[in-house]
Amino acid sequence: MAVDKFNLNKKVSIVTGGGGLLGAQHTEALILSGAHVYVADIDYDSANQVCLNLGTKATPLLLDVTSEKSITDALEKILQEKGRLDILINNAAIDPKVNNNSIIETSRVENFNIDDWHFQLNVGLLGSFLCSKVFGSWMSTNNGGVILNIASDLSVFSPDQRIYKKNNGLPEEEQTVKPVTYSVIKHGLIGLTKYLSTYWTEKNIRVNALSPGGVYTNQTDEFVEKLTNLIPMARMAHADEYQSAVQFLCSDASSYMTGQNIVIDG
């Protein structure tokens, strides 16, 4: 039956940034398809809470995606406990939220702090590369596997800064914007996806990207209205609406797909 191709029974996977909102959803999606999931996060308590909520097929794992040693240690632990690794979901990221806490709005390009640039790119882009390097290299010599990079609809178009603008009388140069780093990272992830997809083709590793749209997470009514006015389906996503896509991209249901960016944004 076609549904059997979604079966991930006996597969072992790792989700970076697994303690976050979508990380927990990706974890649940894999578990529902039969996989065992290592919920990896630099915030161990958050990862552990996700595992407590989801049961015995989830294992918390302390992981700093910016440290190659931390990633190597994580791989050793997984291999000691499970003897294999089949799926990597690169989900860890910094999603800077806009605010109006300062007169000089630091999210704007003119005022953007170079330390924030390095930190956010290190987590979102360098981290995905390092995890792909370590976990993917092991897969390449052990029957292959799947890498799924979690990007964003902002990987394919620019942010509409009007949805972040506040009706507070501030001049344009003091208004908040979606920071440049977010778009750069998400575009970079698509480049990484395409590169690795052909680099490891002969090693039986498929690499794809998923680009979600905005998810309801207690945003202000003003923000939701502005954003949904730009979405043809006239609403944001519910957190669980990406689960089936994750199951598809991580299973044999997508066995003839690699190097693709699947945009799901309403």
JSON list of C-alpha atoms in Angstrom, two decimals, residues 3-11 33-34 251-252:
[
{"chain": "A", "resi": 3, "resn": "VAL", "atom": "CA", "xyz": [0.86, 4.43, 2.99]},
{"chain": "A", "resi": 4, "resn": "ASP", "atom": "CA", "xyz": [3.62, 1.92, 3.76]},
{"chain": "A", "resi": 5, "resn": "LYS", "atom": "CA", "xyz": [6.12, 4.24, 2.12]},
{"chain": "A", "resi": 6, "resn": "PHE", "atom": "CA", "xyz": [5.60, 6.67, 5.00]},
{"chain": "A", "resi": 7, "resn": "ASN", "atom": "CA", "xyz": [6.67, 4.01, 7.51]},
{"chain": "A", "resi": 8, "resn": "LEU", "atom": "CA", "xyz": [9.77, 5.01, 9.49]},
{"chain": "A", "resi": 9, "resn": "ASN", "atom": "CA", "xyz": [9.73, 2.01, 11.80]},
{"chain": "A", "resi": 10, "resn": "LYS", "atom": "CA", "xyz": [13.23, 1.22, 13.17]},
{"chain": "A", "resi": 11, "resn": "LYS", "atom": "CA", "xyz": [14.61, 4.48, 11.78]},
{"chain": "A", "resi": 33, "resn": "SER", "atom": "CA", "xyz": [5.57, 7.40, 11.45]},
{"chain": "A", "resi": 34, "resn": "GLY", "atom": "CA", "xyz": [7.46, 4.99, 13.71]},
{"chain": "A", "resi": 251, "resn": "SER", "atom": "CA", "xyz": [10.36, 8.73, 4.22]},
{"chain": "A", "resi": 252, "resn": "ASP", "atom": "CA", "xyz": [10.41, 6.62, 1.07]}
]
